Amino acid sequence: TESKVKCLIMEAGFTCFFDELTFSLSVEFMKNAALNYIYLMAKSFLKIDIKQSVEDSLKNNTIPVLFLHGDIDKDVPIEFTQRSYLACKSEKKMLTVKDAGHTLCYIAGDESLRLDVDRFIDKCIGK
């Protein structure tokens, strides 16, 4: 059957939840204790692996992906998005948005960014 999902737009994407927690927690002792606790609880009770890699998923992706990342994002390092971009095997495009913080690319971006997003979507849905 044909997929209803025609494309993805990933803004400030992290490589895996565990990596994002590691980046976000700053005190070393508390970081290690918290990470291990969160990992075990998620695995035991939620039956999810927070170390599951977005990159591994993107290696098997077949739909186009537009990656967006703000150049002043303090919450997710741009390297996480770059790693996902490189891992993605489908049609892809990456835009770094000047003066955009975390998840603010579309708001902080100029008219040319909005046109790029519109063109990407139009291409994916066959307009």
C-alpha positions as a LaTeX table, in Angstrom:
\begin{tabular}{lrrr}
\hline
Residue & $x$ (\AA) & $y$ (\AA) & $z$ (\AA) \\
\hline
Thr1 & 0.00 & 0.00 & 0.00 \\
Glu2 & 1.06 & 3.55 & $-0.61$ \\
Ser3 & 2.29 & 5.47 & 2.41 \\
Lys4 & 0.24 & 8.44 & 3.53 \\
Val5 & 3.45 & 10.07 & 4.80 \\
Lys6 & 5.06 & 11.86 & 1.88 \\
Cys7 & 7.97 & 13.63 & 3.60 \\
Leu8 & 9.52 & 14.52 & 6.93 \\
Ile9 & 10.65 & 17.85 & 8.29 \\
Met10 & 13.02 & 17.34 & 11.19 \\
Glu11 & 13.98 & 20.40 & 13.19 \\
Ala12 & 16.71 & 20.25 & 15.83 \\
Gly13 & 16.61 & 16.48 & 15.84 \\
Phe14 & 18.70 & 14.59 & 18.36 \\
Thr15 & 20.49 & 11.36 & 17.55 \\
Cys16 & 18.78 & 9.45 & 20.34 \\
Phe17 & 17.05 & 10.40 & 23.57 \\
Phe18 & 19.95 & 9.06 & 25.62 \\
Asp19 & 22.45 & 11.32 & 23.80 \\
Glu20 & 20.19 & 14.31 & 24.39 \\
Leu21 & 19.97 & 13.53 & 28.11 \\
Thr22 & 23.75 & 13.16 & 28.24 \\
Phe23 & 24.17 & 16.55 & 26.57 \\
Ser24 & 21.58 & 18.25 & 28.77 \\
Leu25 & 22.72 & 17.03 & 32.19 \\
Ser26 & 25.81 & 18.85 & 33.40 \\
Val27 & 26.86 & 17.51 & 36.82 \\
Glu28 & 28.88 & 14.34 & 36.12 \\
Phe29 & 27.82 & 12.27 & 39.14 \\
Met30 & 24.15 & 13.19 & 38.82 \\
Lys31 & 24.32 & 12.75 & 35.07 \\
Asn32 & 25.52 & 9.15 & 35.30 \\
Ala33 & 23.06 & 8.23 & 38.03 \\
Ala34 & 20.13 & 9.91 & 36.25 \\
Leu35 & 20.99 & 8.42 & 32.86 \\
Asn36 & 21.23 & 4.90 & 34.18 \\
Tyr37 & 18.00 & 5.25 & 36.15 \\
Ile38 & 16.08 & 6.74 & 33.20 \\
Tyr39 & 17.44 & 4.10 & 30.82 \\
Leu40 & 16.43 & 1.23 & 33.12 \\
Met41 & 12.97 & 2.68 & 33.85 \\
Ala42 & 12.23 & 3.30 & 30.17 \\
Lys43 & 13.40 & $-0.20$ & 29.25 \\
Ser44 & 11.55 & $-1.92$ & 32.12 \\
Phe45 & 8.27 & $-0.06$ & 32.29 \\
Leu46 & 7.80 & 1.60 & 28.91 \\
Lys47 & 9.47 & $-1.17$ & 26.92 \\
Ile48 & 11.42 & 1.37 & 24.87 \\
Asp49 & 15.11 & 1.71 & 24.27 \\
Ile50 & 16.09 & 5.36 & 24.64 \\
Lys51 & 19.43 & 4.47 & 23.06 \\
Gln52 & 17.69 & 3.54 & 19.81 \\
Ser53 & 19.40 & 5.58 & 17.14 \\
Val54 & 17.57 & 7.98 & 14.85 \\
Glu55 & 20.52 & 7.49 & 12.49 \\
Asp56 & 19.79 & 3.76 & 12.23 \\
Ser57 & 16.16 & 4.51 & 11.40 \\
Leu58 & 17.13 & 7.05 & 8.75 \\
Lys59 & 19.39 & 4.52 & 7.02 \\
Asn60 & 16.20 & 2.65 & 6.06 \\
Asn61 & 14.06 & 5.69 & 5.32 \\
Thr62 & 12.65 & 6.03 & 1.81 \\
Ile63 & 10.79 & 9.34 & 1.96 \\
Pro64 & 12.37 & 12.80 & 1.49 \\
Val65 & 13.59 & 14.61 & 4.61 \\
Leu66 & 14.16 & 18.31 & 5.19 \\
Phe67 & 16.50 & 18.88 & 8.14 \\
Leu68 & 16.38 & 22.27 & 9.87 \\
His69 & 18.62 & 23.50 & 12.65 \\
Gly70 & 19.09 & 26.92 & 14.23 \\
Asp71 & 22.66 & 28.17 & 14.43 \\
Ile72 & 22.18 & 29.37 & 18.03 \\
Asp73 & 20.33 & 26.29 & 19.32 \\
Lys74 & 21.58 & 25.67 & 22.86 \\
Asp75 & 19.40 & 22.61 & 23.53 \\
Val76 & 20.45 & 20.26 & 20.73 \\
Pro77 & 23.91 & 20.51 & 19.15 \\
Ile78 & 23.91 & 21.00 & 15.39 \\
Glu79 & 26.22 & 17.99 & 15.15 \\
Phe80 & 23.25 & 15.76 & 16.05 \\
Thr81 & 21.31 & 17.01 & 13.03 \\
Gln82 & 24.40 & 16.74 & 10.81 \\
Arg83 & 24.88 & 13.10 & 11.86 \\
Ser84 & 21.24 & 12.33 & 11.07 \\
Tyr85 & 21.55 & 14.09 & 7.71 \\
Leu86 & 24.61 & 12.04 & 6.78 \\
Ala87 & 22.93 & 8.80 & 7.85 \\
Cys88 & 19.78 & 9.48 & 5.84 \\
Lys89 & 19.76 & 7.49 & 2.59 \\
Ser90 & 16.66 & 9.03 & 1.04 \\
Glu91 & 16.35 & 12.34 & $-0.78$ \\
Lys92 & 17.34 & 15.03 & 1.70 \\
Lys93 & 18.18 & 18.67 & 2.25 \\
Met94 & 19.62 & 20.48 & 5.28 \\
Leu95 & 19.16 & 24.14 & 6.10 \\
Thr96 & 20.90 & 25.95 & 8.94 \\
Val97 & 18.89 & 28.98 & 9.98 \\
Lys98 & 20.76 & 32.08 & 11.11 \\
Asp99 & 19.83 & 33.48 & 14.53 \\
Ala100 & 17.37 & 30.66 & 15.26 \\
Gly101 & 17.22 & 29.03 & 18.67 \\
His102 & 15.84 & 25.60 & 19.47 \\
Thr103 & 12.77 & 24.75 & 17.33 \\
Leu104 & 12.46 & 28.34 & 16.15 \\
Cys105 & 13.72 & 27.95 & 12.58 \\
Tyr106 & 10.44 & 28.70 & 10.83 \\
Ile107 & 9.76 & 31.71 & 13.05 \\
Ala108 & 13.31 & 33.11 & 12.95 \\
Gly109 & 13.84 & 32.30 & 9.29 \\
Asp110 & 13.22 & 34.77 & 6.52 \\
Glu111 & 10.87 & 34.54 & 3.56 \\
Ser112 & 13.38 & 32.47 & 1.56 \\
Leu113 & 13.31 & 29.77 & 4.27 \\
Arg114 & 9.52 & 29.65 & 4.18 \\
Leu115 & 9.66 & 29.36 & 0.38 \\
Asp116 & 12.20 & 26.52 & 0.68 \\
Val117 & 9.90 & 24.68 & 3.10 \\
Asp118 & 6.88 & 25.26 & 0.84 \\
Arg119 & 8.78 & 24.05 & $-2.25$ \\
Phe120 & 9.95 & 20.95 & $-0.39$ \\
Ile121 & 6.42 & 20.08 & 0.68 \\
Asp122 & 4.96 & 20.84 & $-2.78$ \\
Lys123 & 7.57 & 18.59 & $-4.42$ \\
Cys124 & 6.79 & 15.77 & $-2.00$ \\
Ile125 & 3.05 & 15.87 & $-2.46$ \\
Gly126 & 3.32 & 16.23 & $-6.21$ \\
Lys127 & 2.18 & 19.80 & $-6.81$ \\
\hline
\end{tabular}
